[in-house]
mmCIF file of C-alpha atoms in Angstrom:
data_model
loop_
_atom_site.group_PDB
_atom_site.id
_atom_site.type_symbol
_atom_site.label_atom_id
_atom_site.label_comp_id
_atom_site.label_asym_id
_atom_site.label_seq_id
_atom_site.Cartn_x
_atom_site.Cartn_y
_atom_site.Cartn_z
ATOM 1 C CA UNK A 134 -3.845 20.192 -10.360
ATOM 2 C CA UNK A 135 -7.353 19.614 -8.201
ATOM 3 C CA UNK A 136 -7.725 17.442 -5.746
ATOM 4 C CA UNK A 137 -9.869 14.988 -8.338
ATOM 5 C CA UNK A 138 -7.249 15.282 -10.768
ATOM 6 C CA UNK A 139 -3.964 14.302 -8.653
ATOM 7 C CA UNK A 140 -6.147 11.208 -7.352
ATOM 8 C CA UNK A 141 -7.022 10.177 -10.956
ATOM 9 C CA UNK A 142 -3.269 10.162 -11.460
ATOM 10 C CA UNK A 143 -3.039 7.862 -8.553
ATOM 11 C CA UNK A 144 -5.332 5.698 -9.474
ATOM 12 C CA UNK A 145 -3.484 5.758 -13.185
ATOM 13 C CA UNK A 146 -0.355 4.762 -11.391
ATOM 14 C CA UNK A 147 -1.750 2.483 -9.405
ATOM 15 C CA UNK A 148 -2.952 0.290 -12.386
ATOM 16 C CA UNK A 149 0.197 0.434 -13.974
ATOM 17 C CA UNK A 150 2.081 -0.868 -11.493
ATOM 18 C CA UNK A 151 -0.821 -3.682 -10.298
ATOM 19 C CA UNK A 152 0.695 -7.085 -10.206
ATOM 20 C CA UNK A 153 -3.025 -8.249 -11.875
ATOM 21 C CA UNK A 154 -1.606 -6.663 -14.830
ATOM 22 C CA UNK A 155 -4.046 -4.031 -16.543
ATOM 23 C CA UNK A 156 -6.123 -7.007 -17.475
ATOM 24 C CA UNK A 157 -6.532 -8.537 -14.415
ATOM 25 C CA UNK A 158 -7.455 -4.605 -13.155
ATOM 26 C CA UNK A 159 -10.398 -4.846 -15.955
ATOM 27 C CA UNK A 160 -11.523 -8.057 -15.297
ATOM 28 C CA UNK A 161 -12.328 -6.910 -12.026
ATOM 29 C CA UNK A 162 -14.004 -3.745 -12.734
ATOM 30 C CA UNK A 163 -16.312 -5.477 -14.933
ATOM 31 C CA UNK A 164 -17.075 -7.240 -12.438
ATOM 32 C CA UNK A 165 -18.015 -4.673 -10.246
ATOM 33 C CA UNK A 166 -20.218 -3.709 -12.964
ATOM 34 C CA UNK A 167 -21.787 -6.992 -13.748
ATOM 35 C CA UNK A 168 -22.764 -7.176 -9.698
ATOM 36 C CA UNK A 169 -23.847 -3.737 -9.593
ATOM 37 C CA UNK A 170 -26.462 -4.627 -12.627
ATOM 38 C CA UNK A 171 -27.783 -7.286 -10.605
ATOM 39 C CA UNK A 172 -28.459 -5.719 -7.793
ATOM 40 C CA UNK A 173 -31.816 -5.197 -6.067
ATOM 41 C CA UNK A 174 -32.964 -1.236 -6.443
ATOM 42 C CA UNK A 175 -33.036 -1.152 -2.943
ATOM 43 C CA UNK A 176 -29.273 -1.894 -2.293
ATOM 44 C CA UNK A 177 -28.168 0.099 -5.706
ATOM 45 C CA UNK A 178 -29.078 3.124 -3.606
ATOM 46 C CA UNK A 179 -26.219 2.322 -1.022
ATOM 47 C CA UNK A 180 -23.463 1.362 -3.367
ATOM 48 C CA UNK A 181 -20.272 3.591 -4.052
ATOM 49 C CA UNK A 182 -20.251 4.299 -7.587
ATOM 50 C CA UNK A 183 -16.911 5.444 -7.223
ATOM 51 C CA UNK A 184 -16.274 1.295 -7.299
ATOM 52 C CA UNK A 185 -17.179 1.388 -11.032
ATOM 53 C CA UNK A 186 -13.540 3.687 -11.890
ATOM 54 C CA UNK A 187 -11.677 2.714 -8.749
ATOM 55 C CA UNK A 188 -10.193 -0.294 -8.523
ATOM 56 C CA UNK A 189 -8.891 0.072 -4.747
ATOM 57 C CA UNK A 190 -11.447 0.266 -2.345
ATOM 58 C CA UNK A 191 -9.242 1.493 0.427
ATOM 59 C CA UNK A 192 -7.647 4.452 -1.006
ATOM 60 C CA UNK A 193 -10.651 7.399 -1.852
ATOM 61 C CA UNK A 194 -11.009 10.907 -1.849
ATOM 62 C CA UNK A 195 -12.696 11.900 1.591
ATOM 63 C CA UNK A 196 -12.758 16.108 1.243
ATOM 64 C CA UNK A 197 -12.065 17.979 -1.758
ATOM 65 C CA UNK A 198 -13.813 21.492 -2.159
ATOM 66 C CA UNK A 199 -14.271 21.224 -5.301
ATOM 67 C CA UNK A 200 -11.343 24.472 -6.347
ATOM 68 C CA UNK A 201 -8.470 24.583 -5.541
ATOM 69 C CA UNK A 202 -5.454 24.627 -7.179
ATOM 70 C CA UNK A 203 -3.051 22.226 -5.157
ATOM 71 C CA UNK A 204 0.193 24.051 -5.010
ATOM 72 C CA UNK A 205 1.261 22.487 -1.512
ATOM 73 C CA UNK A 206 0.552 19.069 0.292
ATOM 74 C CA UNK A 207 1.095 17.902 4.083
ATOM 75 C CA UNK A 208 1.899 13.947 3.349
ATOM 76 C CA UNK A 209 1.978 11.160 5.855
ATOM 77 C CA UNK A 210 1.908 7.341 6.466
ATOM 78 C CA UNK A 211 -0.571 7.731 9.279
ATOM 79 C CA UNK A 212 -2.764 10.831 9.107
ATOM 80 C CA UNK A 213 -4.838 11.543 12.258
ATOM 81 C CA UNK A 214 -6.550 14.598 14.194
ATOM 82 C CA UNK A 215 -3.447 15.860 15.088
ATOM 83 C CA UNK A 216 -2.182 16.152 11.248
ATOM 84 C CA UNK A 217 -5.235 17.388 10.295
ATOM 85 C CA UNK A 218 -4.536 20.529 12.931
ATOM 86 C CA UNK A 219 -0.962 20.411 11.747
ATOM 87 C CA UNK A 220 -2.142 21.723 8.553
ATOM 88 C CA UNK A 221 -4.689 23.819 9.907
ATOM 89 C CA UNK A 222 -2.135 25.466 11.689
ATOM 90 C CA UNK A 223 0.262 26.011 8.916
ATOM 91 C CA UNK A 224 -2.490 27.635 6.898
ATOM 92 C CA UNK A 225 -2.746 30.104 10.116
ATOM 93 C CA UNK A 226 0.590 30.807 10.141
ATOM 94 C CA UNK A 227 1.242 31.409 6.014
ATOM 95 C CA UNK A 228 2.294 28.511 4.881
ATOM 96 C CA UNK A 229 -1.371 27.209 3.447
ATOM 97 C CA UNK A 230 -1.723 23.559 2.922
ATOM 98 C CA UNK A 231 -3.705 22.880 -0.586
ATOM 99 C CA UNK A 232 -4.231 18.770 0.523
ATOM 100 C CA UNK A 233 -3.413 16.419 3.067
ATOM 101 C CA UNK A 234 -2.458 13.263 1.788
ATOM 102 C CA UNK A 235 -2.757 10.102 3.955
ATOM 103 C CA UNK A 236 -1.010 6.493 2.724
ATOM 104 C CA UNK A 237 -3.514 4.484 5.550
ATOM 105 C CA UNK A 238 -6.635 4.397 4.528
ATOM 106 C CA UNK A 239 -9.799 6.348 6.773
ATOM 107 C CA UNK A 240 -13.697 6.816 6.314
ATOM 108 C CA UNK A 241 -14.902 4.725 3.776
ATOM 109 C CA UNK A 242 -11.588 3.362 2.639
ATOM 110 C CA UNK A 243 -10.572 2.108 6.033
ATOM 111 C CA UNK A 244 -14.322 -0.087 6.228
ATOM 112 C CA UNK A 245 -13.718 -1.585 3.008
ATOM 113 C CA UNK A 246 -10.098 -2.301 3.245
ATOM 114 C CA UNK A 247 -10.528 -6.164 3.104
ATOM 115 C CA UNK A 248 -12.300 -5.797 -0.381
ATOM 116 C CA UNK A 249 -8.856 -5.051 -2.077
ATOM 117 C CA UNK A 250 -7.642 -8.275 -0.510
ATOM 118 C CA UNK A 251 -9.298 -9.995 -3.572
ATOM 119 C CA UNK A 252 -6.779 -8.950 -5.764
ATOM 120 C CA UNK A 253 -4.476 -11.576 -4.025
ATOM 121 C CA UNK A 254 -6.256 -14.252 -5.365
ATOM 122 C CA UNK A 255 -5.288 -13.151 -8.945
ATOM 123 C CA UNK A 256 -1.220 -12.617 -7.638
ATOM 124 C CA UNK A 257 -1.165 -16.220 -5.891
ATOM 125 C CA UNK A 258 -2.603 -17.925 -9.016
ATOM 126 C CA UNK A 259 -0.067 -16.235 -11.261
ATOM 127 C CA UNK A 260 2.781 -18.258 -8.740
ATOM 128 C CA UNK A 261 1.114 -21.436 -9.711
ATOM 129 C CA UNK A 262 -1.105 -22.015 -6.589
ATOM 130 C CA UNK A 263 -4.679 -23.687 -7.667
ATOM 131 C CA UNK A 264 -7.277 -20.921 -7.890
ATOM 132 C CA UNK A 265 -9.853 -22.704 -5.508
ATOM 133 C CA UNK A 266 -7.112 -23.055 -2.445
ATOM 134 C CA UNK A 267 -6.349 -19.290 -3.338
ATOM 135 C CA UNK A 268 -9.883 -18.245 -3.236
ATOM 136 C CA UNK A 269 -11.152 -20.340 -0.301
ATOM 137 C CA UNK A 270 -8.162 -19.447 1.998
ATOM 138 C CA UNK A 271 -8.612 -15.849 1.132
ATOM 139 C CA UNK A 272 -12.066 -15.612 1.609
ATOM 140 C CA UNK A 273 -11.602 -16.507 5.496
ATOM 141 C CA UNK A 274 -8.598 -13.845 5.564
ATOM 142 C CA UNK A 275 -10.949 -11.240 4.042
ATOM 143 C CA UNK A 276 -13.704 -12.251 6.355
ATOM 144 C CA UNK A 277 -10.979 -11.647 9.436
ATOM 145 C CA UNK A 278 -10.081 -8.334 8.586
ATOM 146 C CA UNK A 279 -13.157 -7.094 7.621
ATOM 147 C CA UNK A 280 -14.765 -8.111 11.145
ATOM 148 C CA UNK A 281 -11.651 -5.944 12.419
ATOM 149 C CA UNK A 282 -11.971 -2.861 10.703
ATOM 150 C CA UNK A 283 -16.199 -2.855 11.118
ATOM 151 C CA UNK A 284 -15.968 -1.778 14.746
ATOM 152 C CA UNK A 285 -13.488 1.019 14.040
ATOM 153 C CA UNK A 286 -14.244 5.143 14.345
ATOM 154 C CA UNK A 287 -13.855 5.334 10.663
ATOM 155 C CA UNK A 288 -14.731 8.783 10.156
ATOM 156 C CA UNK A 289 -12.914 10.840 13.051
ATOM 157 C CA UNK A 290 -10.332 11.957 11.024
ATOM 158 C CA UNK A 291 -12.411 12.643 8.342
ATOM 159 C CA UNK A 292 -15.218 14.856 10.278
ATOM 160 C CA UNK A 293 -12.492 17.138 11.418
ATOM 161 C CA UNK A 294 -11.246 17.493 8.143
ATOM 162 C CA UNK A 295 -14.204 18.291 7.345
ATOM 163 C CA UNK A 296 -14.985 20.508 9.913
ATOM 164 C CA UNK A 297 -11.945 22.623 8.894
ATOM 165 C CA UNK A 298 -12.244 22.815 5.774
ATOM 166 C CA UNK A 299 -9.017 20.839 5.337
ATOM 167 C CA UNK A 300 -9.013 18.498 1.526
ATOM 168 C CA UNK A 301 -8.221 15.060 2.906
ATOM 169 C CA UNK A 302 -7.739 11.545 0.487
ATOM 170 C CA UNK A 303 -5.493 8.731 0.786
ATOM 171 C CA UNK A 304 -3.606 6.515 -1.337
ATOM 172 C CA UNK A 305 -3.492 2.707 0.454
ATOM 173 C CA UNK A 306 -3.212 0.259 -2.412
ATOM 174 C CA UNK A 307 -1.983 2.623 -5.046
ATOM 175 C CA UNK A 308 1.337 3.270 -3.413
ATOM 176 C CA UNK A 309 1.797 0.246 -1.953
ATOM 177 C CA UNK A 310 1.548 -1.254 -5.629
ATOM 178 C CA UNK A 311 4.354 1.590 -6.655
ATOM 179 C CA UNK A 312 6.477 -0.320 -4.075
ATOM 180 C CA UNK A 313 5.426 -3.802 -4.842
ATOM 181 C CA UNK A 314 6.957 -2.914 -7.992
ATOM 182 C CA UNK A 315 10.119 -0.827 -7.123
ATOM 183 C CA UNK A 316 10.830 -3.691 -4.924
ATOM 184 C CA UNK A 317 10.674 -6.802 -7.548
ATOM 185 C CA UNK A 318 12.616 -4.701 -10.183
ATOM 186 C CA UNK A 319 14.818 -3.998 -7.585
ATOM 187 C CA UNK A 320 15.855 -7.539 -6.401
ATOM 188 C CA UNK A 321 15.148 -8.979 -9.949
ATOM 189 C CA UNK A 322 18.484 -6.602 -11.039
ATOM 190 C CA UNK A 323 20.712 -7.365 -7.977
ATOM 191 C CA UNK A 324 20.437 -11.074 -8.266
ATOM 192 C CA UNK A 325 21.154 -11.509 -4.305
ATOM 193 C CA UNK A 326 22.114 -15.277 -4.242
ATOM 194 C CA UNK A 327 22.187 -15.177 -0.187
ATOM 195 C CA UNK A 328 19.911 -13.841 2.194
ATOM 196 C CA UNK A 329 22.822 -11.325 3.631
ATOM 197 C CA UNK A 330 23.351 -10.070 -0.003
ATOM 198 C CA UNK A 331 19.719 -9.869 0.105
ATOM 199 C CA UNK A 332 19.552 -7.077 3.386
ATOM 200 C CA UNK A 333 22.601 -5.285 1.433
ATOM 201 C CA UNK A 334 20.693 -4.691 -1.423
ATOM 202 C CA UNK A 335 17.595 -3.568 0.537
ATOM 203 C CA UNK A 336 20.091 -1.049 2.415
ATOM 204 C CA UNK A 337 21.060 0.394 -1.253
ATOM 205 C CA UNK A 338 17.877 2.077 -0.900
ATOM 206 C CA UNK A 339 17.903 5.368 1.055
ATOM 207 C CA UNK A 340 14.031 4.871 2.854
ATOM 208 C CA UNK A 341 15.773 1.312 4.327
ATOM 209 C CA UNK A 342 18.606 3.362 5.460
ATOM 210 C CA UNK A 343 16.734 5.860 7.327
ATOM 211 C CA UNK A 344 14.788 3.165 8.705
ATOM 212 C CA UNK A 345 18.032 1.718 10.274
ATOM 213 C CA UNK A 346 19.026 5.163 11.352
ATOM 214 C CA UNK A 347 15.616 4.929 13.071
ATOM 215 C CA UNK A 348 16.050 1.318 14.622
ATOM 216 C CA UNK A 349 13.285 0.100 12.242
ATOM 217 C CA UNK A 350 15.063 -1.009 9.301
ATOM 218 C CA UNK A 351 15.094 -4.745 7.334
ATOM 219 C CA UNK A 352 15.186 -7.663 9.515
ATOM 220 C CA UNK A 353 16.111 -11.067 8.803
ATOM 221 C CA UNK A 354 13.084 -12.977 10.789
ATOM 222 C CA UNK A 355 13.582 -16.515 9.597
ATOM 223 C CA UNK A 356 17.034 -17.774 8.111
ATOM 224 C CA UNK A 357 20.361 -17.132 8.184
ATOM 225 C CA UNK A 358 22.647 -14.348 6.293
ATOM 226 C CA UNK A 359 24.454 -17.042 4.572
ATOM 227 C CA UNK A 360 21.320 -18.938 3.559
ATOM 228 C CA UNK A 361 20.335 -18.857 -0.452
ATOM 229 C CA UNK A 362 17.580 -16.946 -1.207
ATOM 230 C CA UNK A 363 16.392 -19.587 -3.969
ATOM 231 C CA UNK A 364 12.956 -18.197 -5.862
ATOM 232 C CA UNK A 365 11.904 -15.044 -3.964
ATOM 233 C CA UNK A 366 8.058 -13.769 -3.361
ATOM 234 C CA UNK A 367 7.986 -10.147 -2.765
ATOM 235 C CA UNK A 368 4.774 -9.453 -0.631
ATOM 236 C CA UNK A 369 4.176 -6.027 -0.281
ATOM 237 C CA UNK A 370 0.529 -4.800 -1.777
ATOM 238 C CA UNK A 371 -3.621 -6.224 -1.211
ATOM 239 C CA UNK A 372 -4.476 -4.606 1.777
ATOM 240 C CA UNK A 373 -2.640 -6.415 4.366
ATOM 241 C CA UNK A 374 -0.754 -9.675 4.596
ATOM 242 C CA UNK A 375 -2.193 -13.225 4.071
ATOM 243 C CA UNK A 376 -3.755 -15.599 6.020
ATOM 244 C CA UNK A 377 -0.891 -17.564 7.684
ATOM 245 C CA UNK A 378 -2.315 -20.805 5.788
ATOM 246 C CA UNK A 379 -0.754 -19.774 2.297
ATOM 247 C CA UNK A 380 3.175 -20.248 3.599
ATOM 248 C CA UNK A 381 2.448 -23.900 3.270
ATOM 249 C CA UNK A 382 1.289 -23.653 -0.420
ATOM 250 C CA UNK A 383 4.015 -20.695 -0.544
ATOM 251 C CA UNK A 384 6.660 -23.476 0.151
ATOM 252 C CA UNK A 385 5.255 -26.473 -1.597
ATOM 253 C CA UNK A 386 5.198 -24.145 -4.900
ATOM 254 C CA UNK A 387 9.008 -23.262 -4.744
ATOM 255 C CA UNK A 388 9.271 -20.430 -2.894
ATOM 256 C CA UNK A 389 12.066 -20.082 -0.623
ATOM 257 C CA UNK A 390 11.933 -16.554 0.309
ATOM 258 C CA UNK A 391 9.586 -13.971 0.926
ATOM 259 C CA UNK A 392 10.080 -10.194 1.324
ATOM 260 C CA UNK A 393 7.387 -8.111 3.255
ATOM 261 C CA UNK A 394 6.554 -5.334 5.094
ATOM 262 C CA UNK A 395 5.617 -6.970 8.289
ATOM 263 C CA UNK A 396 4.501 -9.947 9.505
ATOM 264 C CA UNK A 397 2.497 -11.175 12.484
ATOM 265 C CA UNK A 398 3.796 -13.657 14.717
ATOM 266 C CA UNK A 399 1.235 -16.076 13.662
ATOM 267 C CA UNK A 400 2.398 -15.943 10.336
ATOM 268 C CA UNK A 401 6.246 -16.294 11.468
ATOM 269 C CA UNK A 402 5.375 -19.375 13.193
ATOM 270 C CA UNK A 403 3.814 -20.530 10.199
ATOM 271 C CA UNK A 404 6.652 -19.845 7.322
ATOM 272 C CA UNK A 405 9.009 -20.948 9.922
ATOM 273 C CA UNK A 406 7.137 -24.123 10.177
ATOM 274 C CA UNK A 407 7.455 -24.900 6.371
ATOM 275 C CA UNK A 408 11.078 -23.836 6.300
ATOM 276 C CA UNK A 409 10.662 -20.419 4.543
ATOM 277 C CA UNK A 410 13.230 -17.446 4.637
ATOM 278 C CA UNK A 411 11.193 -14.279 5.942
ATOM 279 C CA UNK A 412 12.845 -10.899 5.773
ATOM 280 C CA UNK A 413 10.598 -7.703 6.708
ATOM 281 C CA UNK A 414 12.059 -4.920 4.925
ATOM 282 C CA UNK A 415 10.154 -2.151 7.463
ATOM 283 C CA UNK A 416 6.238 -1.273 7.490
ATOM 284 C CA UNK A 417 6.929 2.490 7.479
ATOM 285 C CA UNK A 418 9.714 2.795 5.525
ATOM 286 C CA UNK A 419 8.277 0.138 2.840
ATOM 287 C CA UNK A 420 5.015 2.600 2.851
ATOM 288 C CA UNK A 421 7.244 5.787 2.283
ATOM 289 C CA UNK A 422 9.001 4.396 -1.105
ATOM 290 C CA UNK A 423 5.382 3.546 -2.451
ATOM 291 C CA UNK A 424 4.369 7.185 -1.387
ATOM 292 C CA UNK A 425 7.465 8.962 -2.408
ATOM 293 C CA UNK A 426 7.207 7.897 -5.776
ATOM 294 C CA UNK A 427 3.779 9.267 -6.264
ATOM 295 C CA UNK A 428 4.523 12.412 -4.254
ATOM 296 C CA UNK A 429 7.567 12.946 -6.742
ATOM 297 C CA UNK A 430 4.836 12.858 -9.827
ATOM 298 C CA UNK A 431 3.429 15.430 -8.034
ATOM 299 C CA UNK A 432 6.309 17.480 -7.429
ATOM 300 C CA UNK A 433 7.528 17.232 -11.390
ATOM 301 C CA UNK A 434 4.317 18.907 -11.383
ATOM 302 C CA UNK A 435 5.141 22.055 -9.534
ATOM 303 C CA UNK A 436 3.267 20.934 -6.485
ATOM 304 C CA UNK A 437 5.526 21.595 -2.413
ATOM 305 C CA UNK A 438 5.470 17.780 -0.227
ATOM 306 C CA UNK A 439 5.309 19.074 3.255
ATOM 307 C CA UNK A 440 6.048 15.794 4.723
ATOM 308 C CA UNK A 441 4.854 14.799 8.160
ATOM 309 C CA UNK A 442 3.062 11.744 9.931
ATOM 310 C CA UNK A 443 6.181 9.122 9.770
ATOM 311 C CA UNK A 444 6.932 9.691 6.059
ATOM 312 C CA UNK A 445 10.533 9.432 5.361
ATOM 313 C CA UNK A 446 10.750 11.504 2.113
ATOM 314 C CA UNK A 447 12.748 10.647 -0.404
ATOM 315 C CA UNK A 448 12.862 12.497 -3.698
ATOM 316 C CA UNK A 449 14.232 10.885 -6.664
ATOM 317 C CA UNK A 450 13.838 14.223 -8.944
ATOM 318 C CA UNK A 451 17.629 15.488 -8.437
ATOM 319 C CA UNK A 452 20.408 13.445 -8.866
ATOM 320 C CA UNK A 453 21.590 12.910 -5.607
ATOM 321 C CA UNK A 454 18.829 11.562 -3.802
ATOM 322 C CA UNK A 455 17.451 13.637 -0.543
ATOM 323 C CA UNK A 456 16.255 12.608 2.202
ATOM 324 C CA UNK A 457 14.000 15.295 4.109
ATOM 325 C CA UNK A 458 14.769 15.456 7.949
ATOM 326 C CA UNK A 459 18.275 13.553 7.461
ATOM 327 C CA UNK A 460 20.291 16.587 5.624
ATOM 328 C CA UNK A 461 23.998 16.735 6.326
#
C-alpha cells in the first residue's frame, strides 16, 4: 500500500464507524462544498481542498513521497522530533521505516483541530438535546480550543520530517471514532448494571489492563462502585471533550453516566454538580484501542507496526490477543 492509499482506508474506516452515521458524514461534506462555492476568489486560493474528501480536519497526510511501498510503520500516540529520529535511526541501522504514523494530530491538522468539534453538535442532538443549545454551547467550546491551538509550533514535527525524508500523517478523529465504537458495542453487550461492574468490564479489555499495569488505567471520578450506571453516554471522539456547560443538559436528558477519556477538572466540577457518574477509562490507553484497530487493517495487509510513542499495541489478528512490550 502507499502512503495515500492506507490514509484513504482510514478515512473509509473512519466514516464507518462515525457516530453522524454516513449521512450525517455527507451532510457535512456538502457542506463544505456549498461554502467553498461561495467563497470569494481571493480566499478559494487558501482553502484545503483536501476538506472536500476528508471529513476530519485534524487527521491529514503531512509527508508522503509519493512511492513507496509501505511494508513497515513506526506508530505512536504522540509523535514528536524525537520519533521522527527514532525512525531515522532505524532506517540507518536496517530496519527501514516505510511511515510514521501519529494518532495526535500536527501541522495543519493540529490548527484546525476545533473544526471536527462540529460533529458534536450532530451526536448531542441524536441524545435528544435541542439543536440550538447544542450549537450555541459548542460554538464557544470550538472558539476555546481553537484560540489554544493558534499559538502552537504546528509544523516542528513536520519540518523535520520533512527534512529527513521521513513519510509522516496522522489519524486523530479516525481512530478515535474506531474506539468510540468498540467502546459502545462493548458496554451495550455487557449490560453493567453498577458502576463497579462497569470498571470490570472496561478491565476485560487488554489496552485498560496495561494501562493499570502502568498506573494509568480506568478511574471512577464521580460515584460510587455500587452506584447504577442508569443510561450511559460514551464520550470518546470530536476532537476533544465538551464545554463543561453540556453536563447540565447531559443530566436533565437522562443520562446518568458518562464514559471518557479524560476530563478536566472544570468539567468534573461540573458533572459532579448535576449528579452525574464520570468514569475516565485512560487518555492513552483509550487512544491505543482506536489506533490498534486500524494498525491491525494494516497488518492483515502484510504491512510490520513498529510501535513506539506511548502506544500500547494490541493485535487482535491471532487468537490470543498480544500485547507488544508486556510478553510473558
Amino acid at each position: 500500500m502507499t502512503v495515500k492509499q492506507i490514509f484513504a482506508l482510514g478515512v473509509k474506516l473512519g466514516i464507518e464507524s462515525d457516530p453522524r452515521g454516513k449521512k450525517g458524514v455527507e451532510r457535512y461534506l456538502s457542506r463544505i462544498k456549498r461554502e467553498y462555492g461561495e467563497m470569494k476568489p481571493e480566499d478559494q486560493k487558501y482553502f484545503d481542498h483536501e476538506r472536500l474528501s476528508n471529513p476530519y480536519p485534524d487527521s491529514a497526510v503531512h509527508v508522503d513521497d509519493g512511492g513507496t511501498e509501505v511494508k513497515r510503520v513506526l506508530a505512536g500516540i504522540d509523535i514528536g522530533p524525537g520519533e521522527i529520529l527514532l525512525a531515522s535511526q532505524l532506517n540507518e541501522r536496517g530496519k527501514h521505516i516505510d511511515l510514521v504514523i501519529a494518532h495526535h494530530p500536527a501541522g495543519k491538522a493540529l490548527a484546525r483541530l476545533h473544526e471536527v468539534m462540529d460533529m458534536a453538535v450532530d451526536f448531542f442532538v441524536s441524545l435528544g438535546l435541542p439543536v440550538h443549545i447544542a450549537e450555541k454551547i459548542m460554538e464557544d467550546r470550538v472558539r476555546e480550543v481553537g484560540r489554544g491551538v493558534h499559538m502552537i509550533n504546528h509544523y516542528q514535527t513536520v519540518n523535520i520530517a520533512a527534512a529527513l525524508g521521513i513519510n509522516f500523517m496522522n489519524t486523530h478523529t479516525i481512530t478515535d471514532n474506531l474506539v468510540h465504537r468498540f467502546i459502545v458495542e462493548h458496554v451495550t453487550e455487557r449490560q453493567p448494571e453498577t458502576l463497579g461492574d462497569l470498571m470490570s468490564f472496561l478491565l476485560e479489555i487488554p489496552e485498560y489492563q496495561e494501562a493499570k499495569h502502568q498506573q494509568a488505567g480506568p478511574k471512577i471520578y464521580s460515584g460510587s462502585p455500587h452506584h447504577r450506571v442508569g443510561k450511559i453516554l460514551v464520550e470518546m471522539t470530536g476532537g476533544t471533550e465538551p464545554s463543561n456547560k453540556m453536563y447540565e443538559y447531559f443530566s436533565r436528558s437522562g443520562i446518568s453516566t458518562i464514559v471518557g477519556m479524560h476530563m478536566r477538572e472544570q468539567s468534573h466540577e461540573k458533572s459532579a454538580e448535576h449528579q452525574l457518574n464520570t468514569v475516565m477509562a485512560g487518555h492513552i490507553s483509550s487512544d491505543s484501542i482506536g489506533m490498534n484497530l486500524f494498525l491491525d487493517e494494516l497488518e492483515k495487509r502484510g504491512i510490520e507496526i513498529v510501535p513506539c510513542g506511548g502506544l500500547i499495541r494490541v493485535s487482535r489478528n491471532k487468537k490470543k490477543k498480544r500485547v507488544i512490550g508486556n510478553e510473558q
